[in-house]
XYZ file of C-alpha atoms in Angstrom:
495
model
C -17.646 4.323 21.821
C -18.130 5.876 18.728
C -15.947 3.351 16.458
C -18.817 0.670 17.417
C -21.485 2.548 15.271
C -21.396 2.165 11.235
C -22.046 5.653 10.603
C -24.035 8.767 12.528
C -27.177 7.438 13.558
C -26.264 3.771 12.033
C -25.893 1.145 14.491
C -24.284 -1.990 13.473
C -26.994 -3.933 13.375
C -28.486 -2.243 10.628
C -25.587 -1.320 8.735
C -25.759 -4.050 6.046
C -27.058 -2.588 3.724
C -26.066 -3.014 0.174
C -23.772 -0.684 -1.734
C -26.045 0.709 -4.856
C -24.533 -0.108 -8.331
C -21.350 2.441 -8.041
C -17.714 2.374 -7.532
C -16.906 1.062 -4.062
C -15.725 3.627 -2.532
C -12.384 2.760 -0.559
C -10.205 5.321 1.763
C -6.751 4.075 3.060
C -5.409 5.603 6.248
C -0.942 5.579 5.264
C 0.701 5.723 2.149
C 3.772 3.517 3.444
C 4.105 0.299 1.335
C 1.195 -1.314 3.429
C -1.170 1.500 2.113
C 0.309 1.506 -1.618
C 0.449 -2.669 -1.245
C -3.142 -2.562 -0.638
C -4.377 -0.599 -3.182
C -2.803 -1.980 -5.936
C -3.744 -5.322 -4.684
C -7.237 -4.035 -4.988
C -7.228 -2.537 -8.606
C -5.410 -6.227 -9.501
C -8.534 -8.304 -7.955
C -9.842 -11.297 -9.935
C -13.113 -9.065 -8.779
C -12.186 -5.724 -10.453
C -10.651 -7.195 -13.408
C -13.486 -9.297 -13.819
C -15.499 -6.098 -13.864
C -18.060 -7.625 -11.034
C -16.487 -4.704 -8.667
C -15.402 -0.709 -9.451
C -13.230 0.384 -7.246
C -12.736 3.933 -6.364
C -9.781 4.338 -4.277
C -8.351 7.460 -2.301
C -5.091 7.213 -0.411
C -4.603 9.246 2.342
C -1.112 10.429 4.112
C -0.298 12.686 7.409
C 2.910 13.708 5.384
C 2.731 16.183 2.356
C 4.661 13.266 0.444
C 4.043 9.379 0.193
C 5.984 5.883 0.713
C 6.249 6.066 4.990
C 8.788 4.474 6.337
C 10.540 4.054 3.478
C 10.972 7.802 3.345
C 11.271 8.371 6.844
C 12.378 5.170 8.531
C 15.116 3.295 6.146
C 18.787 4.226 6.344
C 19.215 6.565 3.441
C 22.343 4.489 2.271
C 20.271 1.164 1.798
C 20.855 -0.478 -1.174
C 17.077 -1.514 -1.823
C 15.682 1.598 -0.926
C 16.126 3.069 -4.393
C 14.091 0.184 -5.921
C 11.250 -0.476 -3.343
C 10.551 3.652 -4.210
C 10.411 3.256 -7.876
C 8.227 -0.237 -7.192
C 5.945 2.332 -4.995
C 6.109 5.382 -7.791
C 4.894 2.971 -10.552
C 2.040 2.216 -8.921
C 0.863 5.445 -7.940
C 1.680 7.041 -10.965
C -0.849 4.943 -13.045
C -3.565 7.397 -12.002
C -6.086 5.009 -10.508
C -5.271 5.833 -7.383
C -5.757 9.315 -5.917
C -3.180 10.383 -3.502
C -4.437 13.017 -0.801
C -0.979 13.898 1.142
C -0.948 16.381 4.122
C -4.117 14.737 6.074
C -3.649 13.643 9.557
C -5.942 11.285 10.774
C -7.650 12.363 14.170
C -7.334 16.375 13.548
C -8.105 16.770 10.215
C -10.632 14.131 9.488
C -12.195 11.895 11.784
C -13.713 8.552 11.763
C -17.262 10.014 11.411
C -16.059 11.664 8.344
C -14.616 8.977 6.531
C -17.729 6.631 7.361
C -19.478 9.303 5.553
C -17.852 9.295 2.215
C -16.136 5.751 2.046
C -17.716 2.424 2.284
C -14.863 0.737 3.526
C -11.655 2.493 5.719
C -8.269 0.417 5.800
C -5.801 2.056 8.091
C -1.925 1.011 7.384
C -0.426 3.622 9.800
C 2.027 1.759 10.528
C 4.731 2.332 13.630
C 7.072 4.788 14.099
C 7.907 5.129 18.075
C 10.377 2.840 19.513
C 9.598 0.316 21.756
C 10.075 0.588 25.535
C 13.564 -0.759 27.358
C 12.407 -0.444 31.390
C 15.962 -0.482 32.925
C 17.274 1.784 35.290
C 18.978 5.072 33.970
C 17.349 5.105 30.731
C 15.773 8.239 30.998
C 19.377 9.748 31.268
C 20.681 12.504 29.132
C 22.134 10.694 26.046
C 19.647 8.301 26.171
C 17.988 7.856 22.853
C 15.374 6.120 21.017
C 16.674 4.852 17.742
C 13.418 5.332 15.999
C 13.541 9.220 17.048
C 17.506 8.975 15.550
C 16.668 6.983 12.639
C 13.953 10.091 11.878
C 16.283 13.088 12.297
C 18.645 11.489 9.681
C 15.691 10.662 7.253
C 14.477 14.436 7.190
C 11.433 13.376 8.955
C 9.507 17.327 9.034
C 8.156 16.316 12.422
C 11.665 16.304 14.388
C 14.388 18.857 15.501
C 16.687 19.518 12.776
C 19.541 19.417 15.285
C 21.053 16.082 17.532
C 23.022 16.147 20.049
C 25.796 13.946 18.354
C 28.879 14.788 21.320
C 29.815 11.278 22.425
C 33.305 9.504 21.252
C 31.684 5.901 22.973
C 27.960 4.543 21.686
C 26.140 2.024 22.862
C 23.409 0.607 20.340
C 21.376 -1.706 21.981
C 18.909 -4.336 19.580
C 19.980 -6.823 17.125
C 17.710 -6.480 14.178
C 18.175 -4.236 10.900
C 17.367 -0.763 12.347
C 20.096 -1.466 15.277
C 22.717 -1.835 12.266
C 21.212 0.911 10.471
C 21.397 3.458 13.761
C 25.510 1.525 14.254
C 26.609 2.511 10.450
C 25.321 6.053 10.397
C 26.662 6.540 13.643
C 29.910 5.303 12.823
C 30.004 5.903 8.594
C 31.652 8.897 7.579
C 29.464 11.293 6.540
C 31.166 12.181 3.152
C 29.930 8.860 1.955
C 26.526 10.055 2.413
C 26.687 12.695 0.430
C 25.548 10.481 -2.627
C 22.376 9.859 -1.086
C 19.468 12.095 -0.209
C 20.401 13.031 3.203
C 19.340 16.661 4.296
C 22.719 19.027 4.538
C 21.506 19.624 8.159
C 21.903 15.782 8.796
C 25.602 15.967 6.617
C 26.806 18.794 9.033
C 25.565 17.212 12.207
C 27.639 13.569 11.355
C 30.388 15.918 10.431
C 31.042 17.280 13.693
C 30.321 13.779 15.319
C 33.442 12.818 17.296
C 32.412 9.269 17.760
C 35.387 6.755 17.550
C 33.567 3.390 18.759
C 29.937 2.270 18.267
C 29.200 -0.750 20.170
C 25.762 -2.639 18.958
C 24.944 -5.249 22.151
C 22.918 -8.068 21.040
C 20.966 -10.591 24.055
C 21.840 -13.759 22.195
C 24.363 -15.739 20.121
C 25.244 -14.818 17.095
C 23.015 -17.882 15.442
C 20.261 -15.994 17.089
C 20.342 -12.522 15.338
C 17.870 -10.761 13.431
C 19.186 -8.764 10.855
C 19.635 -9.878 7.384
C 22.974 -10.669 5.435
C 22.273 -8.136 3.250
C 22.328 -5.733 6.306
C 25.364 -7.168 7.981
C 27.217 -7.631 4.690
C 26.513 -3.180 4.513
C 29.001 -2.916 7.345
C 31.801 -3.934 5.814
C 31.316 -1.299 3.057
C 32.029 1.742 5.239
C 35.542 3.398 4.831
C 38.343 3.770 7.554
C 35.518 1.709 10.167
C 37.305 -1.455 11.486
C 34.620 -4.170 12.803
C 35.554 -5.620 15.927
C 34.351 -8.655 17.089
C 35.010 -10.678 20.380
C 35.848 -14.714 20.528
C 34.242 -15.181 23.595
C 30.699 -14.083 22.170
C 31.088 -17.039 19.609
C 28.663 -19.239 21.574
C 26.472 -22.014 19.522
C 24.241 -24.210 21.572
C 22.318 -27.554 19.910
C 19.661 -24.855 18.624
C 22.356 -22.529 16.994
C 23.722 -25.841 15.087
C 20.962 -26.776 13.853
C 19.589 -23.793 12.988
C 23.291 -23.398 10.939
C 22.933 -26.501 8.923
C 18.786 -26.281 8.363
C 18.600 -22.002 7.167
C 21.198 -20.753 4.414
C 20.255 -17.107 5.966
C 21.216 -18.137 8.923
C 24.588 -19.960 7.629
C 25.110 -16.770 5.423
C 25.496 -14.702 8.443
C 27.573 -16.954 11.200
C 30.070 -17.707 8.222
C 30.228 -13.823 7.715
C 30.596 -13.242 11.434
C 32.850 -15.636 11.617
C 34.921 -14.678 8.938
C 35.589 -11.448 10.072
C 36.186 -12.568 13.379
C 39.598 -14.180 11.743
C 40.187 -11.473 9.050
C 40.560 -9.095 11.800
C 43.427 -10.985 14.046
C 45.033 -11.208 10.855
C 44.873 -7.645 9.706
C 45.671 -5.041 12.803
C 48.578 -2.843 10.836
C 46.911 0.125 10.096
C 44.001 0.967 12.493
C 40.822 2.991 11.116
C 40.322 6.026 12.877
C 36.767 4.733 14.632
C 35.614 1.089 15.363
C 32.252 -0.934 15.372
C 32.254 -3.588 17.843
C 29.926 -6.158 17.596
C 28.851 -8.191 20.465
C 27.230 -10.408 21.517
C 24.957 -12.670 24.838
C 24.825 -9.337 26.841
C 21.727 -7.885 28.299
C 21.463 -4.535 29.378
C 20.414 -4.211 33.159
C 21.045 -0.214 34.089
C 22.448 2.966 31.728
C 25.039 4.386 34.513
C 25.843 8.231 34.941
C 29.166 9.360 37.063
C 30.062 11.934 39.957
C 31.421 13.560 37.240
C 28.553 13.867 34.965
C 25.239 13.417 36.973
C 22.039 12.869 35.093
C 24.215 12.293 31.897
C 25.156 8.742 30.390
C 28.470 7.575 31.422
C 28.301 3.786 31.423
C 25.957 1.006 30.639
C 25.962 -2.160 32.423
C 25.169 -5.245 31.079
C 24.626 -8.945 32.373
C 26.366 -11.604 30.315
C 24.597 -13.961 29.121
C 24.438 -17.811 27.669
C 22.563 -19.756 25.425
C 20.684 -22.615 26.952
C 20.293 -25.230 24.301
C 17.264 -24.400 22.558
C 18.609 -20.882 20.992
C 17.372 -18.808 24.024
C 19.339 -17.449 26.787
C 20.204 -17.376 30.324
C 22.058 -15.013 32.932
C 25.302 -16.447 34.132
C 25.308 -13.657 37.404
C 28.495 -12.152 35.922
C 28.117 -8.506 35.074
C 30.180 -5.843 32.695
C 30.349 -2.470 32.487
C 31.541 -0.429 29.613
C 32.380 3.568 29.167
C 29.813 5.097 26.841
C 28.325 8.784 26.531
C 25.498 7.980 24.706
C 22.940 5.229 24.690
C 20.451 4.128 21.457
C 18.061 1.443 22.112
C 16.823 0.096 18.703
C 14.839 -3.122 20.409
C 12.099 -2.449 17.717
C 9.124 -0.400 17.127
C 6.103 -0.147 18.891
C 2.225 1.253 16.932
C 0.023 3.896 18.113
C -3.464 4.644 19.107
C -5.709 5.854 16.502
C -8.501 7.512 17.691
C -11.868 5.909 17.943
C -10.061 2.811 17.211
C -9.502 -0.171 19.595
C -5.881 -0.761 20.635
C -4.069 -3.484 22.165
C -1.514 -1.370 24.335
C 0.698 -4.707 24.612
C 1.388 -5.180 20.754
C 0.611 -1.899 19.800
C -2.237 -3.049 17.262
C -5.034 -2.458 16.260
C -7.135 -5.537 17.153
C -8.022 -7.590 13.985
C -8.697 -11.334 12.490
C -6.927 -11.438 8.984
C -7.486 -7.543 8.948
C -10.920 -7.125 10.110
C -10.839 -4.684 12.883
C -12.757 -6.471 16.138
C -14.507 -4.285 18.407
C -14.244 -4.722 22.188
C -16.583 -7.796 22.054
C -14.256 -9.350 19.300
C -16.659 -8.500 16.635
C -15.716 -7.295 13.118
C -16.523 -3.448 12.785
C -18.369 -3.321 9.478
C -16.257 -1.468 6.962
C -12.816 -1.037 9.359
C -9.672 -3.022 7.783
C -6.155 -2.847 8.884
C -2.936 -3.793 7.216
C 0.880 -3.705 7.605
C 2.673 -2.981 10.944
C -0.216 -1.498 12.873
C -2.505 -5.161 12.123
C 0.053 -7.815 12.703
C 2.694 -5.301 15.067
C 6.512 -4.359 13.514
C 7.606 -7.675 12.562
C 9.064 -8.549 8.766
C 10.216 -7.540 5.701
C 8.535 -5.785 2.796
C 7.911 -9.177 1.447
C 5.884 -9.628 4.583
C 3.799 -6.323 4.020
C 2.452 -7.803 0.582
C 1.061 -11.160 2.311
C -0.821 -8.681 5.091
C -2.125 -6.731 2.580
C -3.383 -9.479 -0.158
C -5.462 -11.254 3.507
C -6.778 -7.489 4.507
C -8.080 -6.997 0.543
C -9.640 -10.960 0.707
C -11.703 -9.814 3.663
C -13.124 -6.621 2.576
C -13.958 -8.090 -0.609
C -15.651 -10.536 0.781
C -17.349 -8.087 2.743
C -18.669 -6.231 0.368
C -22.382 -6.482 -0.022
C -22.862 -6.156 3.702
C -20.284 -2.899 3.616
C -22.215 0.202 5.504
C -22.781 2.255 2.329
C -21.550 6.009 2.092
C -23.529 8.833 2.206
C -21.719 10.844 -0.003
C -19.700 8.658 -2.489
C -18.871 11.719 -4.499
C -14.907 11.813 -5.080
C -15.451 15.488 -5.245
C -17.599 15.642 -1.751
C -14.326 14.386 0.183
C -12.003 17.449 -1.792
C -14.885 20.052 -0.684
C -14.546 19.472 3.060
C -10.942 19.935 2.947
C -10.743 22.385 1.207
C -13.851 23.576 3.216
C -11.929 23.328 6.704
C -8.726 24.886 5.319
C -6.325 21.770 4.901
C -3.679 22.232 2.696
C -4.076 18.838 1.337
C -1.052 17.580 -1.501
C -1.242 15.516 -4.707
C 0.200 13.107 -6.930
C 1.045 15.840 -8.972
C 2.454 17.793 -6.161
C 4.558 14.960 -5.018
C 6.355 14.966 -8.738
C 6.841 18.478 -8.545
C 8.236 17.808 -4.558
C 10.205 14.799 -6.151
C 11.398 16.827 -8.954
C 12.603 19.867 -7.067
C 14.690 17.876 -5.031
C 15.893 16.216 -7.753
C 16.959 19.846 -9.021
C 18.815 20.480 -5.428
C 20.844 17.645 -6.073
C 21.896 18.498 -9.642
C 22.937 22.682 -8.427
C 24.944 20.670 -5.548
C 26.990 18.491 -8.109
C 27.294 21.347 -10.553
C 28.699 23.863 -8.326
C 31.083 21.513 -7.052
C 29.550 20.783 -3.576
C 27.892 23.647 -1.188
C 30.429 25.589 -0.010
C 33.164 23.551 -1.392
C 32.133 20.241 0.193
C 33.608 17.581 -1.473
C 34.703 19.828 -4.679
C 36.857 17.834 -6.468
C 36.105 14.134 -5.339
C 33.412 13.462 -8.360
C 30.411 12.964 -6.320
C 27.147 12.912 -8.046
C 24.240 14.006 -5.771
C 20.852 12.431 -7.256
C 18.594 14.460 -5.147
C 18.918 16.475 -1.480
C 15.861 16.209 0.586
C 13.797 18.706 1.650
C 13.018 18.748 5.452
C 10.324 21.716 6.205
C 6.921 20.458 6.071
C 5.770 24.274 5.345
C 8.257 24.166 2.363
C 7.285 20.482 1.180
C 3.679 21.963 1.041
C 4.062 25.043 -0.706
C 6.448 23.341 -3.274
C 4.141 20.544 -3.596
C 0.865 23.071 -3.778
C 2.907 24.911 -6.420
């Protein structure tokens, strides 16, 4: 296969050659936080500042703007969002690190091509497709992936600008942070999103939503969960939503307990639960006009449709479930059904093929040790690094991201006088040939002009009072309004 081979005509045998006395010339494949992480971590090197390595680092992205999935993939209302960005801006702004937006990996450059102008290639692509739930009926109508939701609200330029929001009953299926992400949009109010970025094509979608209940199903106890307080404690915040929880899903095993008493995250979150669970048989006066349940020990076994509505979702159908002493559970043969019209499973995401890359199907990596990419022999591929979700699969936090990146950056610096040199380390050389095949390739500078341009939609929104009388009159301040057409984010960007 042609990822085995250093470069054309360069086996890897004799590919160690030693990079002449120039900048090492680095390209990194996703400007999500993995990408950004790992070129900062770079320029910060004992090895650069020390000045026994120059780096020369160019930062590639399929979108016409930066950041990923924290762009396209994190609920626009999140309250870190805002500050991961600006963490993300600073670092790119410096101007030590070129920014090439608009490139898609695979069609517009291939492997062959960056082996020719980069000694070393660090992909951080990421994931972005959700992982697969094999039960019966999921391939229903009103069946949804929550990554494909979670990208329609996020403006990502990729996706339909319409959803089919029509269902009063939702099913959320998962129990980590983009489960309660896909729950509260689906069950927020859209009016409170009109302080964030959110596209007006995603405000007047959730506006004609007539959802009244949003059910998120999680397999285990409520010890067991993977979301973060910080996550949970967001539900609380949304107006006129009552949170509903249910007794009998208040199961703690040995495991749970001691989980409780040994992790304050943990603690955080059962006391929360808990909490609400009596707030809310206290305080049943005044209804909200929709409802998030939260429950809990079910698994999902088949997504029903009805006489009534064939080859649409009318039901799911779920086995309940018990925890079996060690924090894991069991099926107790008794089975539930409840009325629902749409289905989202959010069970986590799943990484991509990359061509002329191995793959591990199962994981959805790219095979690696500590960021090395193995071949099929599990041999490192001189010069081929890998970082974030797409080395170690979609598993963490941010926090997370910076560990994967600092091992990937250990590696290839320790690599480096056995790197398969460049053939054309020219900065320029990699600008000619895409300009040379036509790719309308975006900047740094054309990001600030994308970022300030939507910072200017959000200022004629406030000042005119809300679009079309929107919200005239309540005070809302609209920092920015995102733009959604990748034609427009280019020419905008491109100037």
């Amino acid at each position: 296969m042609a990822w085995l081979t250093a470069s054309e005509g360069q086996t890897v045998s004799d590919s160690a050659a030693t990079i002449p006395n120039r900048p090492l010339r680095v390209a990194i494949v996703g400007a999500g936080p993995a990408g950004v992480y790992a070129a900062d971590i770079l320029t910060k090197s004992n090895e650069v500042k020390d000045g026994h390595v120059e780096v020369s680092i160019d930062l590639f992205e399929a979108y016409p703007a930066p950041y990923g999935l924290i762009r396209y993939g994190v609920a626009p209302d999140h309250p870190r969002i805002k500050g991961i960005v600006n963490a993300l801006h600073k670092v790119l702004d410096r101007g030590d690190i070129r920014f090439l937006g608009n490139v898609t990996y695979g069609k517009d450059l291939t492997l062959h091509d960056f082996r020719a102008f980069y000694d070393a290639v660090i992909f951080s692509t990421g994931a972005i497709k959700d992982a697969d739930l094999n039960i019966p009926g999921i391939e229903l109508e009103g069946s949804f992936g929550g990554a494909d939701f979670v990208s329609w609200y996020d403006g990502h330029p990729d996706v339909p600008r319409e959803w089919p929001l029509e269902a009063k009953e939702i099913a959320v299926i998962g129990n980590g942070n983009v489960a309660l992400d896909v729950a509260r949009m689906l069950a927020k109010h859209p009016e409170e999103l009109l302080v964030t970025e959110i596209p007006d094509n995603v405000y007047q979608g959730l506006k004609a939503s007539p959802v009244t209940d949003v059910h998120v199903f999680g397999r285990r106890g409520p010890a067991q969960v993977k979301f973060t307080p910080l996550e949970l404690r967001e539900l609380s915040h949304c107006k006129d939503v009552d949170i509903v929880l249910y007794p009998e899903d208040f199961e703690f095993d040995e495991a749970s307990d001691q989980a409780i008493r040994t992790n304050n995250q943990i603690k955080t979150m059962v006391n929360t639960l808990t909490n609400w669970l009596v707030e809310e048989h206290a305080e049943s006066e005044e209804p909200s006009s929709r409802r998030l349940h939260l429950h809990f020990l079910h698994s999902p076994v088949e997504i029903l449709d009805s006489p009534e509505t064939p080859g649409k979702v009318a039901a799911i159908k779920f086995e309940r479930m018990e925890l079996d002493g060690t924090g894991n559970a069991k099926g107790t043969g008794e089975f539930l059904e409840y009325p629902v019209q749409a289905v989202y499973r959010a069970i986590g995401y799943h990484g991509s093929p990359l061509d002329e890359l191995p793959y591990d199907a199962r994981r959805g990596v790219i095979p690696n040790d500590g960021g090395r990419v193995l071949d099929a022999d599990g041999k490192p591929v001189p010069g081929i690094y890998a970082t974030g979700w797409i080395k170690r699969g979609p598993v963490g936090l941010i926090g997370h991201t910076k560990g994967d990146a600092l091992e990937t950056i250990g590696c290839l610096l320790e690599d480096r006088l056995n790197l398969p040199p460049a053939e054309n380390p020219d900065p320029q050389a990699i600008i000619d040939l895409l300009e040379e095949r036509g790719i309308e390739y975006t900047t740094w500078d054309g990001w600030n002009r994308l970022d300030a341009h939507e910072a200017s939609l959000g200022a004629a929104w406030t000042a005119d009072g809300a679009k079309d009388g929107e919200g005239a009159g309540d005070g809302i301040v609209r920092e920015r309004i995102k733009v959604v057409p990748r034609e427009e984010m280019i020419r905008i960007s491109r100037g």
